[in-house]
Tab-separated table of C-alpha atoms in Angstrom:
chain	number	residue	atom	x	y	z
A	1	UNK	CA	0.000	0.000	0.000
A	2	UNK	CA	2.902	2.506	1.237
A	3	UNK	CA	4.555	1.629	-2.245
A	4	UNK	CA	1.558	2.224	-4.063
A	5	UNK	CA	0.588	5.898	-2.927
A	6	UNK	CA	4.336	6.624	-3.127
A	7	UNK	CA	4.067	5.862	-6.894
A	8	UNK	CA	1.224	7.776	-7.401
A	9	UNK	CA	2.085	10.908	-5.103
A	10	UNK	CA	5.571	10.934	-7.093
A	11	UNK	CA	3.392	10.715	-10.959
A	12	UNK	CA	1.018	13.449	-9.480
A	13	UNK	CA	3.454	15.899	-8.581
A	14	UNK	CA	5.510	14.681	-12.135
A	15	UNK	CA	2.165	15.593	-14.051
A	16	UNK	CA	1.664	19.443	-11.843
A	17	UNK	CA	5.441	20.153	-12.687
A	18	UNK	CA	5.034	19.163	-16.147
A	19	UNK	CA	1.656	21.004	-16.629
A	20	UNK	CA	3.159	23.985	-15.145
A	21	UNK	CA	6.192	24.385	-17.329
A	22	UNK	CA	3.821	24.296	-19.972
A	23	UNK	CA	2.001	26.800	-18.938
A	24	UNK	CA	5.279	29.014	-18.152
A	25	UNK	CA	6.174	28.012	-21.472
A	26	UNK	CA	3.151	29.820	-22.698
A	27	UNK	CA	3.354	32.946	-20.618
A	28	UNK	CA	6.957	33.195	-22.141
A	29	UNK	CA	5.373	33.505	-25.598
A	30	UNK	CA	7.942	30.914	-27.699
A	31	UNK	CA	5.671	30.973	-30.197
A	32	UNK	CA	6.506	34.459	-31.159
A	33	UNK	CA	9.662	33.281	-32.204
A	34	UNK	CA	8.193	32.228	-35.416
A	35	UNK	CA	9.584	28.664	-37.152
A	36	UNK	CA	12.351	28.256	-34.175
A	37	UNK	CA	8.960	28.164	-31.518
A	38	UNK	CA	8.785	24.327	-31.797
A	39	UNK	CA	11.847	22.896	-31.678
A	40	UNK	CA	12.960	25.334	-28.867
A	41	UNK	CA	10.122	24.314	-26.702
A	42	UNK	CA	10.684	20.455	-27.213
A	43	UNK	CA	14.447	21.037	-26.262
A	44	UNK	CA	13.475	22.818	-22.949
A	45	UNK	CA	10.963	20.365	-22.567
A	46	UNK	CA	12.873	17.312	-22.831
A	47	UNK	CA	16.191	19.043	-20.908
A	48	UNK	CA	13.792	20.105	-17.914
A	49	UNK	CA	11.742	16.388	-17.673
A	50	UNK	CA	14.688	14.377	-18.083
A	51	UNK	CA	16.570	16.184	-15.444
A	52	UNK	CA	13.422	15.829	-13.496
A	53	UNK	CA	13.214	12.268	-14.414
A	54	UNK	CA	17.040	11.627	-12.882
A	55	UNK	CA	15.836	13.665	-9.417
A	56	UNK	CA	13.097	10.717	-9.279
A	57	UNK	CA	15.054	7.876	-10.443
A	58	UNK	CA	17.615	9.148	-7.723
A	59	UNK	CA	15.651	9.513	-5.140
A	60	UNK	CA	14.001	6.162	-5.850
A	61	UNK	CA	16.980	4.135	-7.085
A	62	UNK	CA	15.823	3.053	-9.670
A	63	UNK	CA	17.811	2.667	-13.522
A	64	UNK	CA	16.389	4.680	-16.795
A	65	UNK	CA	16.212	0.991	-18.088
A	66	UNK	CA	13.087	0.631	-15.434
A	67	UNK	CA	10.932	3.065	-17.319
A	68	UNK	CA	11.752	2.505	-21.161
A	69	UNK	CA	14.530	4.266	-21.389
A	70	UNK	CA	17.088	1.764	-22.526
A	71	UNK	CA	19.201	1.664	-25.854
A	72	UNK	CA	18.869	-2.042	-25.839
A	73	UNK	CA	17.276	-2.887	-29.879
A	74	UNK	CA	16.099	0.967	-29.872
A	75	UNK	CA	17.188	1.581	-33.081
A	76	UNK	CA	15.591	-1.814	-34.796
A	77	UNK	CA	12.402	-0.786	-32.941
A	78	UNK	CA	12.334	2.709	-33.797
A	79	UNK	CA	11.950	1.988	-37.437
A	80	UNK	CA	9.537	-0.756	-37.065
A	81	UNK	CA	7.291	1.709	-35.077
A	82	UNK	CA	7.964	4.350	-38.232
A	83	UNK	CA	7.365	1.537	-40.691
A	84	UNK	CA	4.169	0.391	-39.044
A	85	UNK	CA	3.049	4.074	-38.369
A	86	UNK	CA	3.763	5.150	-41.945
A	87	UNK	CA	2.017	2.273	-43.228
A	88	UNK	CA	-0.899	2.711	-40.659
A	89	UNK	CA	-1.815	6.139	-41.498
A	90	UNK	CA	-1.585	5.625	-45.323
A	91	UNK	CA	-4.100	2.611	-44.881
A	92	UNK	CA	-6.491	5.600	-42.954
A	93	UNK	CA	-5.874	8.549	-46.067
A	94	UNK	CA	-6.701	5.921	-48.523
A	95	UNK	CA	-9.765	4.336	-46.856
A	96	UNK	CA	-10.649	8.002	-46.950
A	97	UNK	CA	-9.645	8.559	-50.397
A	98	UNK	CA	-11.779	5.416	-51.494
A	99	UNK	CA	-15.264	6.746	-49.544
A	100	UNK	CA	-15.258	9.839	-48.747
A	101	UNK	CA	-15.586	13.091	-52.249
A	102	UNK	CA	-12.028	13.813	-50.512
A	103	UNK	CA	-8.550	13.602	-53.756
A	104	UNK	CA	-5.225	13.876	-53.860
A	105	UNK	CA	-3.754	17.142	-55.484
A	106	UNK	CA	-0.294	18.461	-55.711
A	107	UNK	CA	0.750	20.668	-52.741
A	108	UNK	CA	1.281	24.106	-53.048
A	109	UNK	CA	3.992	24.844	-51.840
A	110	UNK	CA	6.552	22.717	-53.585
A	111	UNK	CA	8.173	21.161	-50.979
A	112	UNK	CA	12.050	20.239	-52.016
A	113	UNK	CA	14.333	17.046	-50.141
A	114	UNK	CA	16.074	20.081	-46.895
A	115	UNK	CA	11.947	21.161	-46.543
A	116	UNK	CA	10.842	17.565	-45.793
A	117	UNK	CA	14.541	16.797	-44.150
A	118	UNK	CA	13.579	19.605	-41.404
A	119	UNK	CA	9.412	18.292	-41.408
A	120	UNK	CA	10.863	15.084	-40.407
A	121	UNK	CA	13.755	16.379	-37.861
A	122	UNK	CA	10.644	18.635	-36.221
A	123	UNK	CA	8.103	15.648	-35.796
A	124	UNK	CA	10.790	13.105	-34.132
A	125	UNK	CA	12.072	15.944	-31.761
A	126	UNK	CA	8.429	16.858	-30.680
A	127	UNK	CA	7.404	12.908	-31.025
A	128	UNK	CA	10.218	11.985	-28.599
A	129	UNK	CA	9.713	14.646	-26.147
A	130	UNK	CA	6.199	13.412	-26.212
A	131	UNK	CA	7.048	9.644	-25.750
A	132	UNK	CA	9.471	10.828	-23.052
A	133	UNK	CA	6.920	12.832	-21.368
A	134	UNK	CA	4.373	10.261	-21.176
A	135	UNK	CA	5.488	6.999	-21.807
A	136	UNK	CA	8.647	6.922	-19.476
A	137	UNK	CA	8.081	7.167	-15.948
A	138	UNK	CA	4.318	7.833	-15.700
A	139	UNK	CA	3.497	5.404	-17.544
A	140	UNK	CA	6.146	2.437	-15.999
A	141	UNK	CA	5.807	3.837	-12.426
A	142	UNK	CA	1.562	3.801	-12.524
A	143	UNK	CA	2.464	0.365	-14.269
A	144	UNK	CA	4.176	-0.623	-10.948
A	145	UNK	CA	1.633	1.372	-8.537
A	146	UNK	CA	-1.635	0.845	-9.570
A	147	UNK	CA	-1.865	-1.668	-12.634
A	148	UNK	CA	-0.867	-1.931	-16.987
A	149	UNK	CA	-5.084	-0.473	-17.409
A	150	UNK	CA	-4.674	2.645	-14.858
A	151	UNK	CA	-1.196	3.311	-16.151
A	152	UNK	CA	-2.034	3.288	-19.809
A	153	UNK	CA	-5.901	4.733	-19.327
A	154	UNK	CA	-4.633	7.596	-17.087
A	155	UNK	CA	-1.491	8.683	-19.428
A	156	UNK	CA	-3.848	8.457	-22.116
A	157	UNK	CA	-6.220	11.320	-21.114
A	158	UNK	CA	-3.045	13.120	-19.978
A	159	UNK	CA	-2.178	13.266	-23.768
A	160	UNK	CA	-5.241	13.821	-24.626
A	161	UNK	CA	-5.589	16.786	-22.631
A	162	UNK	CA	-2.146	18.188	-23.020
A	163	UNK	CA	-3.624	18.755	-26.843
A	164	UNK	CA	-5.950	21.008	-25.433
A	165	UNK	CA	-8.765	21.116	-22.796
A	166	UNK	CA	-11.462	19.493	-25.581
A	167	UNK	CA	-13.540	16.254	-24.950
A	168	UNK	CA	-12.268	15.411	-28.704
A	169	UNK	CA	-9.292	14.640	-28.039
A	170	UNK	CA	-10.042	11.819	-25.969
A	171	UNK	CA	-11.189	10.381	-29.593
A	172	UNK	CA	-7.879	11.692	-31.201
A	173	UNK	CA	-4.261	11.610	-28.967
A	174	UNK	CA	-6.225	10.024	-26.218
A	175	UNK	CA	-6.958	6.888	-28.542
A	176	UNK	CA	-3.445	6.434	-29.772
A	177	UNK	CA	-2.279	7.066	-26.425
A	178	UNK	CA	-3.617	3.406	-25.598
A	179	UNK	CA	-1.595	1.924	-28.657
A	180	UNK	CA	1.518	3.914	-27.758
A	181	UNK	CA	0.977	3.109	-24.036
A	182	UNK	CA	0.281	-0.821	-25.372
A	183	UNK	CA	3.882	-0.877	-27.246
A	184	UNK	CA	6.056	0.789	-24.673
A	185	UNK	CA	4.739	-1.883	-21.901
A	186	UNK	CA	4.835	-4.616	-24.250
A	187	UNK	CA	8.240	-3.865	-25.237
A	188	UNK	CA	9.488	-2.202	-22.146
A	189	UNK	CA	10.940	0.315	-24.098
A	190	UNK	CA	9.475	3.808	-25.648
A	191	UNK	CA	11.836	3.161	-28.969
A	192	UNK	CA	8.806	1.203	-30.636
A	193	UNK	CA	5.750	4.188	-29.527
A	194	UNK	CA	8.539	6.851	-30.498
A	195	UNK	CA	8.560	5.159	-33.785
A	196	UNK	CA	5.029	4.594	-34.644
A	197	UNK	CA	4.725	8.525	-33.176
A	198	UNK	CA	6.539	9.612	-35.588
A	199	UNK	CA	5.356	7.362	-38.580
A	200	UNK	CA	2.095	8.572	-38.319
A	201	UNK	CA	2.651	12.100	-37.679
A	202	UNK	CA	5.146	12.435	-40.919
A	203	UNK	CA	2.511	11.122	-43.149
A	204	UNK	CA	-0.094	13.127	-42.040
A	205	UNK	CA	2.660	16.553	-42.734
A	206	UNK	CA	2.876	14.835	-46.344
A	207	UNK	CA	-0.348	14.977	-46.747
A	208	UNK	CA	-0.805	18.579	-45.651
A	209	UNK	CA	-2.451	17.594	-42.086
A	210	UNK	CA	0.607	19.385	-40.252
A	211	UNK	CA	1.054	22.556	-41.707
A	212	UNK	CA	3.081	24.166	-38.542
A	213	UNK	CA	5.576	21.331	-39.519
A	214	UNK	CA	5.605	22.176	-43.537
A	215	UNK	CA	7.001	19.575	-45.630
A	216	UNK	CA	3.474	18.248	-47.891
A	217	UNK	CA	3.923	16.883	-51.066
A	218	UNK	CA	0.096	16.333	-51.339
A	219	UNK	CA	-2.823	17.900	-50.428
A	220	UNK	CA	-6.125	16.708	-50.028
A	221	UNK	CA	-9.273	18.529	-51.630
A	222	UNK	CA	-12.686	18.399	-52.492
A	223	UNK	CA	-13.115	15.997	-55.750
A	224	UNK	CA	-15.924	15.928	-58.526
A	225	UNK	CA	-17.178	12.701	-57.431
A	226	UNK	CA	-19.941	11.932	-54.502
A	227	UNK	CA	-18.404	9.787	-51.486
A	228	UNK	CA	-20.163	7.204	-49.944
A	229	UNK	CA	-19.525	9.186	-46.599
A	230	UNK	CA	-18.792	12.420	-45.462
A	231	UNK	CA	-14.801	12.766	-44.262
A	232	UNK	CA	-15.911	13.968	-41.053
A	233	UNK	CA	-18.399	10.565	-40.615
A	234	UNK	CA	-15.598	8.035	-41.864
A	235	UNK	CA	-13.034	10.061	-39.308
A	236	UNK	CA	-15.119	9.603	-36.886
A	237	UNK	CA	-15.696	5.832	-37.386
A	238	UNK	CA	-12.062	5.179	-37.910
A	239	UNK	CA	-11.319	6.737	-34.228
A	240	UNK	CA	-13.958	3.950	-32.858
A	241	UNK	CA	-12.633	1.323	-34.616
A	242	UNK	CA	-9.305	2.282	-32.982
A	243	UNK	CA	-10.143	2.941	-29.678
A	244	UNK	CA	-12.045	-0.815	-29.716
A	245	UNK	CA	-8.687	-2.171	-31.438
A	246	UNK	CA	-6.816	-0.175	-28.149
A	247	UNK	CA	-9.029	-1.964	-25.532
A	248	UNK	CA	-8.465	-5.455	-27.227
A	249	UNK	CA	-4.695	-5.029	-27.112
A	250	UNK	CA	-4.735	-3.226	-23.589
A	251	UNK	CA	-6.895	-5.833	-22.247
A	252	UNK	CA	-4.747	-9.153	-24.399
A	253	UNK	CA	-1.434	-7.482	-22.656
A	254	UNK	CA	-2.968	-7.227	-19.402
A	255	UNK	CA	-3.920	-11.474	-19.496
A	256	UNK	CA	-0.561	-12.076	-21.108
A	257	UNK	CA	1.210	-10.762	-18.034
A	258	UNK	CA	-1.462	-12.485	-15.429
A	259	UNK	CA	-0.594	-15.882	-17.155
A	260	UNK	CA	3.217	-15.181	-17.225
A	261	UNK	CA	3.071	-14.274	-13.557
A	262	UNK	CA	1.215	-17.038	-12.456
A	263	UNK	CA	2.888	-19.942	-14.568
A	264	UNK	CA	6.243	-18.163	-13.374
């Protein structure tokens, strides 16, 4: 029990300091700085919760290996995660492509090989501060505390809502939260999420989704032809499809590790 309230005292006061450079961050008014505003925050971001991270770890003496910070087969799982995260989000653009009145056009600004060089250098920075953020000690210290479905539900909506204070969002980041929150406990590493993180978020910028990030090639724009649904309807249905698909594989991980603990 004593162990247990530690672990979620110390992920509390982890979220409020977290929460509260953010807001600092705001009040500071980075994003007046024009194209350097997102890289500059994810540095400060990732400087500031890593050295907070090593103050926990510290105190608790515990390794960055016990929260998914580990270089073990990083790099072969990092570019699974992009592979699978590429190829997952060009499986969602085309089911919309093939129902929805939405086409594919040319994008407008031209993008050359440095543009989408510095798209793709923005998206992992921001994508591993992100993974860092949530998906290191949160997530593996409520995983510890309080359960795998706590720990992956509750950094979840903490995505969600560090998107913005808007129920949607619980059907957008908060959805994928359970899939990155899935990986990183079923690989005990945040290499795979970071990945897939990425993957997903580059194809949507090459699509013209992430236009703070530049780097489209295509855009996509109202066709000629009738769809059998409306983008909005088919977006919509794709987000419950996923979020089902997250409680299968949340639920499958959480029986895996009951069966390995008990035949072990």
């Amino acid at each position: 029990m004593r162990e247990r309230t530690l672990g979620l005292l110390a992920v509390t006061g982890y979220f409020v300091a977290f929460f509260a450079l953010l807001i600092g961050l705001q009040h500071l008014q980075i994003a007046g700085l024009g194209d350097a505003a997102i890289p500059l925050t994810a540095v400060i971001i990732l400087v500031l919760i890593l050295a907070l991270i090593t103050l926990l770890l510290r105190h608790e003496g515990a390794s960055f290996g016990s929260i998914g910070l580990t270089a073990r087969k990083a790099l072969p799982q990092f570019f699974v995660g992009l592979a699978a995260g590429l190829a997952v989000c060009a499986l969602m653009i085309g089911s919309v492509l093939l129902f929805t009145p939405l086409e594919i056009g040319p994008a407008s600004s031209g993008n050359t090989l440095p543009a989408l060089s510095v798209a793709f250098f923005l998206i992992f920075l921001l994508g591993l501060m992100e993974e860092i953020v949530f998906r290191s000690y949160p997530l593996f210290r409520l995983d510890d505390a309080v359960g795998t479905r706590t720990a992956i539900y509750v950094t979840s909506v903490a995505f969600a809502f560090y998107h913005g204070l808007d129920a949607s969002n619980l059907l957008g980041p908060g959805v994928w939260g359970l899939f990155y929150g899935w990986m990183a406990l079923k690989t005990d590493s945040i290499a795979l999420p970071t990945g897939f993180h990425v993957g997903l978020n580059y194809m949507q910028a090459l699509f013209g989704m992430k236009p703070k990030y530049g780097g489209a090639l295509w855009e996509l724009e109202i066709g000629t032809q009738p769809g059998v649904l409306g983008a909005e309807t088919l977006g919509f249905g794709l987000q419950i499809v996923l979020l089902a698909i997250g409680v299968v594989l949340v639920e499958r991980l959480i029986r895996q590790r009951q069966s390995e603990t008990i035949t072990g």
